Structure formats: C-alpha cells, structure tokens
Short mmCIF file of C-alpha atoms in Angstrom, two decimals:
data_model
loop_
_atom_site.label_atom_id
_atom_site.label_comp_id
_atom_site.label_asym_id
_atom_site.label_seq_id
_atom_site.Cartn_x
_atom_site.Cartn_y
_atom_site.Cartn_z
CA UNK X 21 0.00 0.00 0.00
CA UNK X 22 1.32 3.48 -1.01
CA UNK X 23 2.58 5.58 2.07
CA UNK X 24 0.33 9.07 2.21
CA UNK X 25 1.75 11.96 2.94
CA UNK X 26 1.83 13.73 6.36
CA UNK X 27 -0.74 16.50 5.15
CA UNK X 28 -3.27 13.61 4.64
CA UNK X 29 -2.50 12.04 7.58
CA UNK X 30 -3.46 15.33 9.65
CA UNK X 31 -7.00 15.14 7.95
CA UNK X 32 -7.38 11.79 8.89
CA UNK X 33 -6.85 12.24 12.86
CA UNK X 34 -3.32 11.77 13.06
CA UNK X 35 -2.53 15.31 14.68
CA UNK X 36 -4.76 15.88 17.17
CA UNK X 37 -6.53 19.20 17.42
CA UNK X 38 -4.68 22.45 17.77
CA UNK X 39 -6.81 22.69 22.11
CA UNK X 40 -5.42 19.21 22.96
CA UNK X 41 -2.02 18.98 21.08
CA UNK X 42 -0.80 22.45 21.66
CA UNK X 43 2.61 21.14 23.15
CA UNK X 44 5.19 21.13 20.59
CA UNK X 45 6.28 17.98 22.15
CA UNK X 46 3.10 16.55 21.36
CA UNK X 47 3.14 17.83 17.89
CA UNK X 48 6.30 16.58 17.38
CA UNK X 49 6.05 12.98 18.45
CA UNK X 50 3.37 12.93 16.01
CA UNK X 51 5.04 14.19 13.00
CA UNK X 52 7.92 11.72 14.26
CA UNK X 53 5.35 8.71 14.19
CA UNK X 54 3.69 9.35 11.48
CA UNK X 55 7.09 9.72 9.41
CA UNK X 56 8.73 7.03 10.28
CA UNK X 57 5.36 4.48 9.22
CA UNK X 58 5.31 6.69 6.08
CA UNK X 59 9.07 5.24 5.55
CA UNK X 60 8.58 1.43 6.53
CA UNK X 61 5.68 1.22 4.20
CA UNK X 62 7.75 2.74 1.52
CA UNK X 63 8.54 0.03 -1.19
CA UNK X 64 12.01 0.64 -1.73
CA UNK X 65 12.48 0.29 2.23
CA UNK X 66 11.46 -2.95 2.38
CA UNK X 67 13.24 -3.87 -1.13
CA UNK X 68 16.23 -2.66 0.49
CA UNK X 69 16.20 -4.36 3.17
CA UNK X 70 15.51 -7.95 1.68
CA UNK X 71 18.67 -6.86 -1.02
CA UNK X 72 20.51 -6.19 2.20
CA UNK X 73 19.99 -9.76 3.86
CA UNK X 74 20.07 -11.68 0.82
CA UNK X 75 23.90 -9.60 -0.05
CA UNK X 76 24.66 -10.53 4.05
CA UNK X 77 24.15 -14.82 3.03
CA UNK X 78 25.99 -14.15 -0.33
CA UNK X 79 28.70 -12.67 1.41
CA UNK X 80 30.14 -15.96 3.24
CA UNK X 81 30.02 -17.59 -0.50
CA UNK X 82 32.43 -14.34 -2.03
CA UNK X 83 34.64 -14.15 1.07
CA UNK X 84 35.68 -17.75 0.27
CA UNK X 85 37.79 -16.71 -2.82
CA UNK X 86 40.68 -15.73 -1.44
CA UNK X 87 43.89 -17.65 -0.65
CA UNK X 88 43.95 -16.36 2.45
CA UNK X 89 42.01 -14.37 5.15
CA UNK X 90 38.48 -15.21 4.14
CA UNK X 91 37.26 -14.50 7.86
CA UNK X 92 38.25 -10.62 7.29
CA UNK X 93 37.16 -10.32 4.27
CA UNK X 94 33.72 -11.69 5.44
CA UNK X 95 33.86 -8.84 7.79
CA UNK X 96 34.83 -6.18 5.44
CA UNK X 97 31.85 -7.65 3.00
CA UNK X 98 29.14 -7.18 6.25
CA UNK X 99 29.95 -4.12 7.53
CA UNK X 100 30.77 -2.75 3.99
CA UNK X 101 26.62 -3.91 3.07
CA UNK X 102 25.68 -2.46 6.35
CA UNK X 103 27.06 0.95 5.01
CA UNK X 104 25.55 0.89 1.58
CA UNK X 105 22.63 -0.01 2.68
CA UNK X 106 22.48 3.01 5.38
CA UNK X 107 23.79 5.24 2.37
CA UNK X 108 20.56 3.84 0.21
CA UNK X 109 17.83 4.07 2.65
CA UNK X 110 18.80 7.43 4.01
CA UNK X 111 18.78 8.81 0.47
CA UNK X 112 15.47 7.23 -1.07
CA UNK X 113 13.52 7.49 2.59
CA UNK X 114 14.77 11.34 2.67
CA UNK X 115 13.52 12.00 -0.24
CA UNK X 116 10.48 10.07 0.09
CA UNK X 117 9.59 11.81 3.45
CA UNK X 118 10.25 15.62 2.64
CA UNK X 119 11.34 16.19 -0.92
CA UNK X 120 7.92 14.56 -2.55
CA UNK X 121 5.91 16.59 -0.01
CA UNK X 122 7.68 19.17 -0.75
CA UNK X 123 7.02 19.05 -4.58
CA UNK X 124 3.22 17.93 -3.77
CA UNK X 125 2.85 21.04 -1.56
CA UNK X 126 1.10 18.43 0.59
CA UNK X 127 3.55 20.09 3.37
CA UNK X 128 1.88 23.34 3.46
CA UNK X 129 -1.12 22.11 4.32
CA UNK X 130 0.82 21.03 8.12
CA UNK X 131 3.54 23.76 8.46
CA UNK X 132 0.53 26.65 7.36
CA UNK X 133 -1.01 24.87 10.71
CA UNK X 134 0.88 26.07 14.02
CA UNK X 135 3.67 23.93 13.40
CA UNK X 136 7.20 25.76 12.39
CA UNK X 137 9.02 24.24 9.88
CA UNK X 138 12.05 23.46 12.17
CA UNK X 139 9.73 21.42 14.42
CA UNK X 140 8.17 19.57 10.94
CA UNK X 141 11.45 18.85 9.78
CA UNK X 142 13.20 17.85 12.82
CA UNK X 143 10.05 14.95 13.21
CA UNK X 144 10.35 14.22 9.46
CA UNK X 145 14.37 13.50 10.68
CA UNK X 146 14.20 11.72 13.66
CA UNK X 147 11.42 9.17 12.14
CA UNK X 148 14.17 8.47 9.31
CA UNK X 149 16.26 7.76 11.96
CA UNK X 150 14.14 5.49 13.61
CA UNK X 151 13.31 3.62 10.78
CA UNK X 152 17.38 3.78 9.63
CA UNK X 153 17.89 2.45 12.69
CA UNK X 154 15.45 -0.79 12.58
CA UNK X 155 16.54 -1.92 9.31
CA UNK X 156 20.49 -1.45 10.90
CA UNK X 157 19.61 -3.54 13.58
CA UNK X 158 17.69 -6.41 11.58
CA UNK X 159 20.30 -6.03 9.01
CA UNK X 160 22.94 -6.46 12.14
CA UNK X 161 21.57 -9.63 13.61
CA UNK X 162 21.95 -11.46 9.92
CA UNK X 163 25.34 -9.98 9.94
CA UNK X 164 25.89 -11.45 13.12
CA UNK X 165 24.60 -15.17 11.90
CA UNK X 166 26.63 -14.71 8.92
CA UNK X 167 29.72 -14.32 10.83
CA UNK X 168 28.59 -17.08 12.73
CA UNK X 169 28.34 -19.37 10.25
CA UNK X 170 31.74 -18.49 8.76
CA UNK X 171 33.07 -19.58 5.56
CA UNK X 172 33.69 -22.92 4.67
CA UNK X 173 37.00 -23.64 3.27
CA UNK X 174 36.78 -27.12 3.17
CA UNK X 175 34.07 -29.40 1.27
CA UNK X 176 34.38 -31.07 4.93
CA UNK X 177 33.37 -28.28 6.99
CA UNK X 178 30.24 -28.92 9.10
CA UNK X 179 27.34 -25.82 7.77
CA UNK X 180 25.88 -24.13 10.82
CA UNK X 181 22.37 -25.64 11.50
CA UNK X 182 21.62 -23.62 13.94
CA UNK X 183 22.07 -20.52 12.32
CA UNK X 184 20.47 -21.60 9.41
CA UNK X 185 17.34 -22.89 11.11
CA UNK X 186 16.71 -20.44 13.22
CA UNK X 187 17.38 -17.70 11.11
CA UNK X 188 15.27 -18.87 8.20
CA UNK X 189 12.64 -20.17 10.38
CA UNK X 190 12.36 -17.05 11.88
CA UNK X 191 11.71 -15.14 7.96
CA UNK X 192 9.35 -17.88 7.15
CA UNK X 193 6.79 -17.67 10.33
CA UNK X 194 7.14 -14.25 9.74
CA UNK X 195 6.06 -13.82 6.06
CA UNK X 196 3.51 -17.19 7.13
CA UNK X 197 1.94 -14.87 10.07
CA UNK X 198 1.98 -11.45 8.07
CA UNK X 199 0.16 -12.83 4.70
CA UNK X 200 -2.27 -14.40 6.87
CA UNK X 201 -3.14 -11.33 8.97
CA UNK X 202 -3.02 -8.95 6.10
CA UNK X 203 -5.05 -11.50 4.06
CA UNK X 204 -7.96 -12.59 6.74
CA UNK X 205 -7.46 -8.90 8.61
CA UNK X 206 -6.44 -6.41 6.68
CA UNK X 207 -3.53 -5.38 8.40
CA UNK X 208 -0.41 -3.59 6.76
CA UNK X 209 1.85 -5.96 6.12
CA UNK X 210 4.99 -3.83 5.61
CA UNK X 211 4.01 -2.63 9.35
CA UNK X 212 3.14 -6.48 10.56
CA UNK X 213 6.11 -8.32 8.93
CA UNK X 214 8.49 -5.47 10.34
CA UNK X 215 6.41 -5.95 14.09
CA UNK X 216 6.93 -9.60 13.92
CA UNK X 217 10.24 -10.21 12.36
CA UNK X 218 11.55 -8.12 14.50
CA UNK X 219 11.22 -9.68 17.81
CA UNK X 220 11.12 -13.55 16.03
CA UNK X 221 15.01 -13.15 14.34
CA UNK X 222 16.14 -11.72 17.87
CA UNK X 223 15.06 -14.17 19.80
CA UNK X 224 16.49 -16.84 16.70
CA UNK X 225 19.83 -15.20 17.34
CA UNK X 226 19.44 -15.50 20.79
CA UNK X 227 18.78 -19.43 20.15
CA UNK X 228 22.08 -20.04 17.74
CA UNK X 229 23.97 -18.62 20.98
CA UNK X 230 23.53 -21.72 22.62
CA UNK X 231 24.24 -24.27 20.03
CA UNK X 232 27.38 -25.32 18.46
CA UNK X 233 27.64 -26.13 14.53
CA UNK X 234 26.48 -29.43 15.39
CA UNK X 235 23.54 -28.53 18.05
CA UNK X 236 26.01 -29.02 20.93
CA UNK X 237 25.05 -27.14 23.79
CA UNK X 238 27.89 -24.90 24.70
CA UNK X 239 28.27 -21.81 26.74
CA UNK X 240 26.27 -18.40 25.42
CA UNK X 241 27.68 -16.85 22.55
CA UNK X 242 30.77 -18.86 22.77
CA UNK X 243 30.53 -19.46 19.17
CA UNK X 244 29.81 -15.97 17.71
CA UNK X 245 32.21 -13.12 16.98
CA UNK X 246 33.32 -10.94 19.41
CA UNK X 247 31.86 -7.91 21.06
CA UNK X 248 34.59 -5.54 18.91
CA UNK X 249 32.58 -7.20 15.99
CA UNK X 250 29.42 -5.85 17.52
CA UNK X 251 30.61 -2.32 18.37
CA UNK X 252 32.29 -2.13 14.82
CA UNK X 253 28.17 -2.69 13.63
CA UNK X 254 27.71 -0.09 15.93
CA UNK X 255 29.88 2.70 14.35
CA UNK X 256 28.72 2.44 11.40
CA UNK X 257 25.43 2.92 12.25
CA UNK X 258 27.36 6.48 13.68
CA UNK X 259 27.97 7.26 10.14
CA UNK X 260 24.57 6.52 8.93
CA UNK X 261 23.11 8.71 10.95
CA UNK X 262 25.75 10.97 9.53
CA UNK X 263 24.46 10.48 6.30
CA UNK X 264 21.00 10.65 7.18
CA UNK X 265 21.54 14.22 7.91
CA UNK X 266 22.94 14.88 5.03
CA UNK X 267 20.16 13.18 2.96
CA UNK X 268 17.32 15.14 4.85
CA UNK X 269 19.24 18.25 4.06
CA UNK X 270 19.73 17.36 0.57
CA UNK X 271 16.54 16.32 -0.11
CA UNK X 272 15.15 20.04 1.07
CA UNK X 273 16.11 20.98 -2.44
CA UNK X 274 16.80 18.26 -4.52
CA UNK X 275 15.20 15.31 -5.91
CA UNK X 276 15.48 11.63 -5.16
CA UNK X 277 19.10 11.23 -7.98
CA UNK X 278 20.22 14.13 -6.60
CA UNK X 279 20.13 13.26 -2.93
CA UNK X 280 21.03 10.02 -3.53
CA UNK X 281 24.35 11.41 -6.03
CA UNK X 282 25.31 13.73 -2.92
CA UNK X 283 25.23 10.82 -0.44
CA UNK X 284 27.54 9.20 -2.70
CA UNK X 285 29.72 11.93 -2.98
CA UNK X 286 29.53 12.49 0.62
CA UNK X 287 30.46 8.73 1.35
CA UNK X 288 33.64 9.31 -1.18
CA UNK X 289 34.84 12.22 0.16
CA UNK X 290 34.67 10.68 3.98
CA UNK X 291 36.46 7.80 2.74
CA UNK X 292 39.49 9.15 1.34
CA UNK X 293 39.87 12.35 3.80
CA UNK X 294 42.75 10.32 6.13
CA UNK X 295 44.27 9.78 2.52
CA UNK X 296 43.95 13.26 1.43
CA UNK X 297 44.91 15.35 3.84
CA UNK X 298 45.76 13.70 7.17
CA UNK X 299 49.49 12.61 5.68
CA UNK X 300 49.47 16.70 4.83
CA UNK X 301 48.55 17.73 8.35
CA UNK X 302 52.20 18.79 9.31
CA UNK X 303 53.34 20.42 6.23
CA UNK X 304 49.51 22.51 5.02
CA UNK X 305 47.76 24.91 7.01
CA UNK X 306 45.25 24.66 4.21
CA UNK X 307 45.23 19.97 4.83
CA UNK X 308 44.99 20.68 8.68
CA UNK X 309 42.01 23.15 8.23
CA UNK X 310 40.61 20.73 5.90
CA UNK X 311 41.39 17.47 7.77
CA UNK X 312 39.52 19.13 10.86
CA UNK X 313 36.41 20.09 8.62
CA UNK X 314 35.32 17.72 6.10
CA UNK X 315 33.99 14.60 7.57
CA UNK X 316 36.07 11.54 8.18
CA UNK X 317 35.15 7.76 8.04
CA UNK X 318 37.79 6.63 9.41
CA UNK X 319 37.17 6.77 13.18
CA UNK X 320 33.94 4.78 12.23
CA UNK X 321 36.07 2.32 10.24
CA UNK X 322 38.28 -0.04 12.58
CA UNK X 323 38.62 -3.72 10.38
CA UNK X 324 42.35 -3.33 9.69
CA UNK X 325 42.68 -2.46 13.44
CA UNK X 326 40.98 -5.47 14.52
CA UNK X 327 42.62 -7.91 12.27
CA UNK X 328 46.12 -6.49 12.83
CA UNK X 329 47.23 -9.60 14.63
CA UNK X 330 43.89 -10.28 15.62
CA UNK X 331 43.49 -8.01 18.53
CA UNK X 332 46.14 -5.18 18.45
CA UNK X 333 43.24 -2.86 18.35
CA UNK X 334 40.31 -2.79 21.53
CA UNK X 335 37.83 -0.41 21.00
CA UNK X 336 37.12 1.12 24.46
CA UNK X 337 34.33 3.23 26.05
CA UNK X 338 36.00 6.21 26.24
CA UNK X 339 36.73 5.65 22.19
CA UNK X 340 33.49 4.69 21.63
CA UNK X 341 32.16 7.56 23.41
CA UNK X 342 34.45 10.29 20.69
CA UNK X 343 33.17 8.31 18.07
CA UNK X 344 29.45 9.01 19.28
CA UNK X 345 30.25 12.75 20.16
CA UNK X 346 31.99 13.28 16.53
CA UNK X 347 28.98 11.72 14.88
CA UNK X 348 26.28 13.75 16.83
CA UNK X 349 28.09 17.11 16.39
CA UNK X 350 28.21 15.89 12.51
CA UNK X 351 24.86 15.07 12.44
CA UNK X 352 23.73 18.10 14.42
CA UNK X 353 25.80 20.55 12.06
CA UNK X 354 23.62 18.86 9.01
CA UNK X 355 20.41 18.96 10.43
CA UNK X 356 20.99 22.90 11.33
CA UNK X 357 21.75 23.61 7.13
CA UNK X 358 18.67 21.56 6.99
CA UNK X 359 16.46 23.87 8.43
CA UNK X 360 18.07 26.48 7.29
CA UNK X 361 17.63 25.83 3.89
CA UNK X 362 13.71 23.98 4.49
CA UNK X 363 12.90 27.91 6.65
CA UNK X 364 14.08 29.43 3.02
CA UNK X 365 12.14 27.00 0.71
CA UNK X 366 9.00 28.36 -1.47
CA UNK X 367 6.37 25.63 -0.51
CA UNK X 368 3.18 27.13 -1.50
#
C-alpha cells in the first residue's frame, strides 16, 4: 500500500486538534510517528532491506575466494553492506519523506497549521532515523549469523544448522503470520512483517547462541564473533546517521538522484579524507584546516585495526564515546543547514 503523505495524515486524525495537542512535544512525536510508518511502508524500504539480507548470506560464499584471510574479508563484506545499505535508505527514505511533499505542496497544508518548519522537519528526521535504525539492527543480527556461520573452506566443513534454522525459520513464520493477517485482517503488512520479524530473528539469534555447529550445547555466545565485531556494527550505524543528515538536508532541495548522487559523494569524500589530507597535516595549514572540517570515516572504520594480529586494536568506552560525540556534532551541524535551507524554501 502506497505511504500518504503527512498533510493527509493530519486530515485523517493523526494530529490531534490544535486545544489538545498544543505542546510542541506533542506535535512533534506525532510528526515523528507518522514519518517514520510513512518510511517502513515505503517500497524501496522494504526492497532494500531484503537486497541487504540476501547480499549478508551471499557474502560468506564471495569471502571464500581468497587464498587467504576469508574470515576478514567476510567482515569487510558485512559491515561494507551495512554501510551501503544506510547510504541507500537514508537517500530514497529522505527523499520520500520531505522532498515529494515538498514538490506535492502536501507540506503546506501542516507547516501553514501552528507547526514551524524546524519542528516539521526535525520529526520528518528523527522518524528516518528510527526507521534507519530498525533496518540497521535487523540487518545487524543477519550480519551477526553470517559471521557465525563463517566460511567454509573445506568441502568437509560442518554448515551451521543452527544458524540456518533459526534464522530462516524465523523469515518464514514471519512472512507465514503477516500474509495471513493482512489477508484474513487487513492489516499492513509492511508494518506487521516489520512488528513480527523483529522480535522472532532476535530471539532466533538469541537461540544459535547456545548451540554449536552441530547442536552441541555450549556456553552463550561462545561461538559468535566478538563484542569488537558488535561495536564495529555499531559505528557504522554512527555514520549513517551521519548520512541521514545529510540526505534530509539534501533532499530540502533536490530530488530523489540528486540526494542520492550527494550521499555518494559524501560517502567518497569521507572515505578518502585520512588519505587526502591527514598525511598533509604537518606540512599545510590549508590539509589541517581541511582534515579538521570535512567529515572523516575513518574513526567509524576499525577492520584493519581489529585484524592487525587479531586483537592489536580494543575499542574502548572512552573511544566509543568520541566516536558518538563526533557523529552527533556531525549530524547536528547537518540537520541545522537543513532547516536552514527547508525555513528558506518556497512551498506554497
């Protein structure tokens, strides 16, 4: 079913009236709901996040061409989907959430309401985000099993039952239980499958934990990667949210290539900024100014770190916690152009 836009949703009950919802809290929350079902029910959401899992099982299949290393370069494949994936749905939910309503002048109908446009667009944000961060975290716990399952370098090499029953069981009662309530009930099945899956492939994760390759009992988790593994999902979810500020801003005057060619360029440019300028730090003014202003992936990035000998690199709280200050500033910075350039936008 085609998402509607928030101006529709207002007519339909959504917002409540301007006596009992004139907190801006209130308002808010409800802009924040309402945009982040708009962007679960979107098609491309859920396209992307099937393309996401499916890319998650290929990977232990690629990472076993290579003469040596294939357990890095199963990592590098995961987290590398995770961040494409963040990169897609920030740019094509962005622009589905403001851009279209934008072009639709559906939006005026809300912000001509008393609602300023910085409180619109900060919901319209932070219900991307939410919905970013539910596909990150589905998309995480098949990146987990697929690490756990490793890749098989030998014809003789046991496959991971577990992992593969649970985790497919857990996709099958889930598309089982949302075709039948959608079918007999009418309810949303984007919505349902998303409600359902959720809790079914966490609790199928939790399951593996316990099992060996062979359904051995062992000791929790004993079997899965480490907890560097997990906080490495972790930052990168720090740079989507990155990204999803710059999408949202983007998508304030641009259309859905557009956005989604300045994401892109975005990513690039983050990518190769240690390479660019940090070796130029000591020698430029100019690569120090611009080493401390354009965004950096690296300190979301930390593979080679944790495969240098295995374990040369620990990620601990207190780097954890610059990582999660750096990102936040970042993401703050965007989503103040954002408004600034939504407050100047002709909508009517």
């Amino acid at each position: 079913m085609q998402a509607v836009g928030t101006a529709a949703k207002l007519r339909f009950g959504c917002f409540a009236p301007e006596g009992r919802a004139s907190d801006e809290m209130t308002r808010f929350w409800s802009i924040l709901r309402v945009s982040f079902i708009e962007t679960v029910r979107q098609p491309i959401y859920g396209v992307l996040l099937i393309c996401t899992m499916l890319m998650m099982l290929l990977n232990v299949s690629l990472a076993a061409f290579t003469l040596s290393d294939d357990d890095k370069l199963l990592l590098e494949l995961g987290l590398s989907t995770l961040l494409l994936s963040g990169l897609f749905l920030s740019a094509f939910s962005a622009t589905a959430a403001l851009s279209r309503e934008i072009e639709n002048k559906t939006v005026l109908t809300v912000i001509s309401k008393p609602v300023s446009r910085p409180l619109f667009y900060l919901g319209k944000f932070f219900g991307l985000i939410g919905a970013l961060a539910l596909a990150h975290y589905l998309n995480t716990l098949v990146f987990l099993l697929a690490q756990r399952h490793g890749v098989l370098q030998n014809t003789s090499d046991p496959w991971d039952m577990p992992a593969i029953v649970f985790g497919s069981g857990s996709v099958f009662l889930t598309l089982l239980a949302a075709v039948f309530l959608n079918y007999f009930h009418g309810r949303d099945f984007p919505l349902t499958a998303l409600s359902i899956l959720t809790p079914l492939l966490t609790v199928a994760t939790v399951l593996t934990a316990f099992f060996d390759k062979r359904w051995n009992v062992t000791p929790f988790a004993q079997e899965f990667p480490g907890g560097q593994v997990v906080i490495a999902t972790l930052l990168v979810l720090l740079f989507n949210m990155i990204l999803a500020g710059v999408a949202t801003a983007a998508s304030t005057r641009f259309g859905q290539l557009m956005t989604l060619t300045t994401c892109v360029l975005f990513t690039c440019l983050a990518a190769v900024a240690d390479y660019a300028f940090g070796q130029y730090v000591g020698v430029s003014n100019a690569a120090a100014a611009a080493y401390h202003i354009v965004p950096n992936l690296g300190p979301f990035w930390i593979i080679d770190g944790l495969f240098a000998d295995r374990q040369e690199m620990t990620v601990n709280a207190s780097y954890l916690g610059y990582a999660a200050g750096y990102s936040l500033l970042m993401t703050a910075a965007f989503v103040n152009v954002g408004i600034a350039l939504f407050n100047r936008r002709e909508v009517g």
